[in-house]
């Protein structure tokens, strides 16, 4: 059985299964977006395989991380409006 880990997404702490992608964690937290475009439009995961770059979020202080390509780690801090 997979381990459960805790990540913080903006102001919410959630529990996910180890191996869950950051993009999936963002969506599972009830958020539809991972970031905003330069003109303020909500953007979120589209391809789910690292090609479109629409899922970029801040992960542990690193901006523009493709969230669909990164597995969650225990204690990870994810920001969707950074
Ligand atoms: S969803 Fe397309 S790069 Fe992540």
PDB file of C-alpha atoms and ligand atoms in Angstrom:
ATOM      1  CA  UNK A   1       0.000   0.000   0.000  1.00  0.00           C
ATOM      2  CA  UNK A   2       1.467   3.414  -0.972  1.00  0.00           C
ATOM      3  CA  UNK A   3       2.595   5.782   1.759  1.00  0.00           C
ATOM      4  CA  UNK A   4       0.654   8.928   2.423  1.00  0.00           C
ATOM      5  CA  UNK A   5       2.505  12.244   2.488  1.00  0.00           C
ATOM      6  CA  UNK A   6       1.532  15.801   3.299  1.00  0.00           C
ATOM      7  CA  UNK A   7       1.965  18.793   0.987  1.00  0.00           C
ATOM      8  CA  UNK A   8       0.957  22.408   1.359  1.00  0.00           C
ATOM      9  CA  UNK A   9      -0.806  24.039  -1.583  1.00  0.00           C
ATOM     10  CA  UNK A  10      -1.190  27.792  -1.064  1.00  0.00           C
ATOM     11  CA  UNK A  11      -2.950  27.995   2.309  1.00  0.00           C
ATOM     12  CA  UNK A  12      -4.188  24.393   2.366  1.00  0.00           C
ATOM     13  CA  UNK A  13      -2.424  21.303   3.675  1.00  0.00           C
ATOM     14  CA  UNK A  14      -3.531  18.052   2.033  1.00  0.00           C
ATOM     15  CA  UNK A  15      -2.587  14.383   2.227  1.00  0.00           C
ATOM     16  CA  UNK A  16      -1.751  12.572  -1.015  1.00  0.00           C
ATOM     17  CA  UNK A  17      -0.388   9.162  -1.899  1.00  0.00           C
ATOM     18  CA  UNK A  18       3.348   8.999  -2.505  1.00  0.00           C
ATOM     19  CA  UNK A  19       4.004   9.189  -6.229  1.00  0.00           C
ATOM     20  CA  UNK A  20       1.146  11.601  -6.885  1.00  0.00           C
ATOM     21  CA  UNK A  21       2.219  14.334  -9.288  1.00  0.00           C
ATOM     22  CA  UNK A  22       2.109  17.928  -8.123  1.00  0.00           C
ATOM     23  CA  UNK A  23      -0.442  18.650 -10.883  1.00  0.00           C
ATOM     24  CA  UNK A  24      -2.730  15.900  -9.587  1.00  0.00           C
ATOM     25  CA  UNK A  25      -2.341  17.196  -6.041  1.00  0.00           C
ATOM     26  CA  UNK A  26      -3.313  20.699  -7.179  1.00  0.00           C
ATOM     27  CA  UNK A  27      -6.427  19.354  -8.911  1.00  0.00           C
ATOM     28  CA  UNK A  28      -7.257  17.064  -5.983  1.00  0.00           C
ATOM     29  CA  UNK A  29      -7.131  20.068  -3.673  1.00  0.00           C
ATOM     30  CA  UNK A  30     -10.062  21.548  -5.579  1.00  0.00           C
ATOM     31  CA  UNK A  31      -8.076  24.082  -7.542  1.00  0.00           C
ATOM     32  CA  UNK A  32      -8.634  24.333 -11.284  1.00  0.00           C
ATOM     33  CA  UNK A  33      -5.524  26.381 -11.964  1.00  0.00           C
ATOM     34  CA  UNK A  34      -1.784  26.017 -11.395  1.00  0.00           C
ATOM     35  CA  UNK A  35      -0.923  29.627 -12.246  1.00  0.00           C
ATOM     36  CA  UNK A  36      -2.112  32.751 -14.022  1.00  0.00           C
ATOM     37  CA  UNK A  37      -1.008  33.931 -17.444  1.00  0.00           C
ATOM     38  CA  UNK A  38       0.660  37.320 -17.947  1.00  0.00           C
ATOM     39  CA  UNK A  39      -2.790  38.795 -18.596  1.00  0.00           C
ATOM     40  CA  UNK A  40      -4.304  37.148 -15.538  1.00  0.00           C
ATOM     41  CA  UNK A  41      -6.065  34.169 -17.073  1.00  0.00           C
ATOM     42  CA  UNK A  42      -6.237  30.976 -15.033  1.00  0.00           C
ATOM     43  CA  UNK A  43      -4.031  28.239 -16.479  1.00  0.00           C
ATOM     44  CA  UNK A  44      -3.931  24.583 -15.523  1.00  0.00           C
ATOM     45  CA  UNK A  45      -2.667  21.174 -16.588  1.00  0.00           C
ATOM     46  CA  UNK A  46      -3.554  20.329 -20.184  1.00  0.00           C
ATOM     47  CA  UNK A  47      -1.344  17.600 -21.637  1.00  0.00           C
ATOM     48  CA  UNK A  48      -0.180  15.930 -18.435  1.00  0.00           C
ATOM     49  CA  UNK A  49       3.087  14.852 -20.027  1.00  0.00           C
ATOM     50  CA  UNK A  50       5.443  17.814 -19.936  1.00  0.00           C
ATOM     51  CA  UNK A  51       4.789  19.348 -23.340  1.00  0.00           C
ATOM     52  CA  UNK A  52       2.376  22.268 -22.947  1.00  0.00           C
ATOM     53  CA  UNK A  53       3.892  24.042 -19.907  1.00  0.00           C
ATOM     54  CA  UNK A  54       0.387  25.125 -18.835  1.00  0.00           C
ATOM     55  CA  UNK A  55       0.741  23.442 -15.451  1.00  0.00           C
ATOM     56  CA  UNK A  56       3.653  25.524 -14.186  1.00  0.00           C
ATOM     57  CA  UNK A  57       3.594  26.290 -10.484  1.00  0.00           C
ATOM     58  CA  UNK A  58       6.034  27.255  -7.767  1.00  0.00           C
ATOM     59  CA  UNK A  59       7.415  24.204  -5.959  1.00  0.00           C
ATOM     60  CA  UNK A  60       9.530  24.713  -2.840  1.00  0.00           C
ATOM     61  CA  UNK A  61      10.324  28.238  -4.002  1.00  0.00           C
ATOM     62  CA  UNK A  62      11.309  27.274  -7.551  1.00  0.00           C
ATOM     63  CA  UNK A  63       9.026  29.041 -10.010  1.00  0.00           C
ATOM     64  CA  UNK A  64       7.754  27.698 -13.350  1.00  0.00           C
ATOM     65  CA  UNK A  65       8.061  24.039 -12.436  1.00  0.00           C
ATOM     66  CA  UNK A  66       6.018  21.778 -14.720  1.00  0.00           C
ATOM     67  CA  UNK A  67       3.811  20.329 -12.015  1.00  0.00           C
ATOM     68  CA  UNK A  68       2.783  17.310 -14.077  1.00  0.00           C
ATOM     69  CA  UNK A  69       6.397  16.136 -14.193  1.00  0.00           C
ATOM     70  CA  UNK A  70       7.222  16.331 -10.484  1.00  0.00           C
ATOM     71  CA  UNK A  71       6.087  13.829  -7.848  1.00  0.00           C
ATOM     72  CA  UNK A  72       5.018  15.221  -4.498  1.00  0.00           C
ATOM     73  CA  UNK A  73       7.439  14.955  -1.600  1.00  0.00           C
ATOM     74  CA  UNK A  74       6.526  15.055   2.059  1.00  0.00           C
ATOM     75  CA  UNK A  75       6.446  18.660   3.292  1.00  0.00           C
ATOM     76  CA  UNK A  76       6.533  20.132  -0.196  1.00  0.00           C
ATOM     77  CA  UNK A  77       5.253  23.707  -0.528  1.00  0.00           C
ATOM     78  CA  UNK A  78       3.350  24.454  -3.733  1.00  0.00           C
ATOM     79  CA  UNK A  79       2.128  27.895  -4.755  1.00  0.00           C
ATOM     80  CA  UNK A  80      -0.336  28.324  -7.592  1.00  0.00           C
ATOM     81  CA  UNK A  81      -0.220  32.093  -7.896  1.00  0.00           C
ATOM     82  CA  UNK A  82       3.515  32.724  -7.569  1.00  0.00           C
TER      83      UNK A  82
HETATM   84  S1  LIG B   1       0.236  19.599 -18.219  1.00  0.00           S
HETATM   85 FE1  LIG B   1       1.350  20.047 -20.004  1.00  0.00          FE
HETATM   86  S2  LIG B   1       3.373  20.345 -19.323  1.00  0.00           S
HETATM   87 FE2  LIG B   1       2.281  19.800 -17.546  1.00  0.00          FE
END
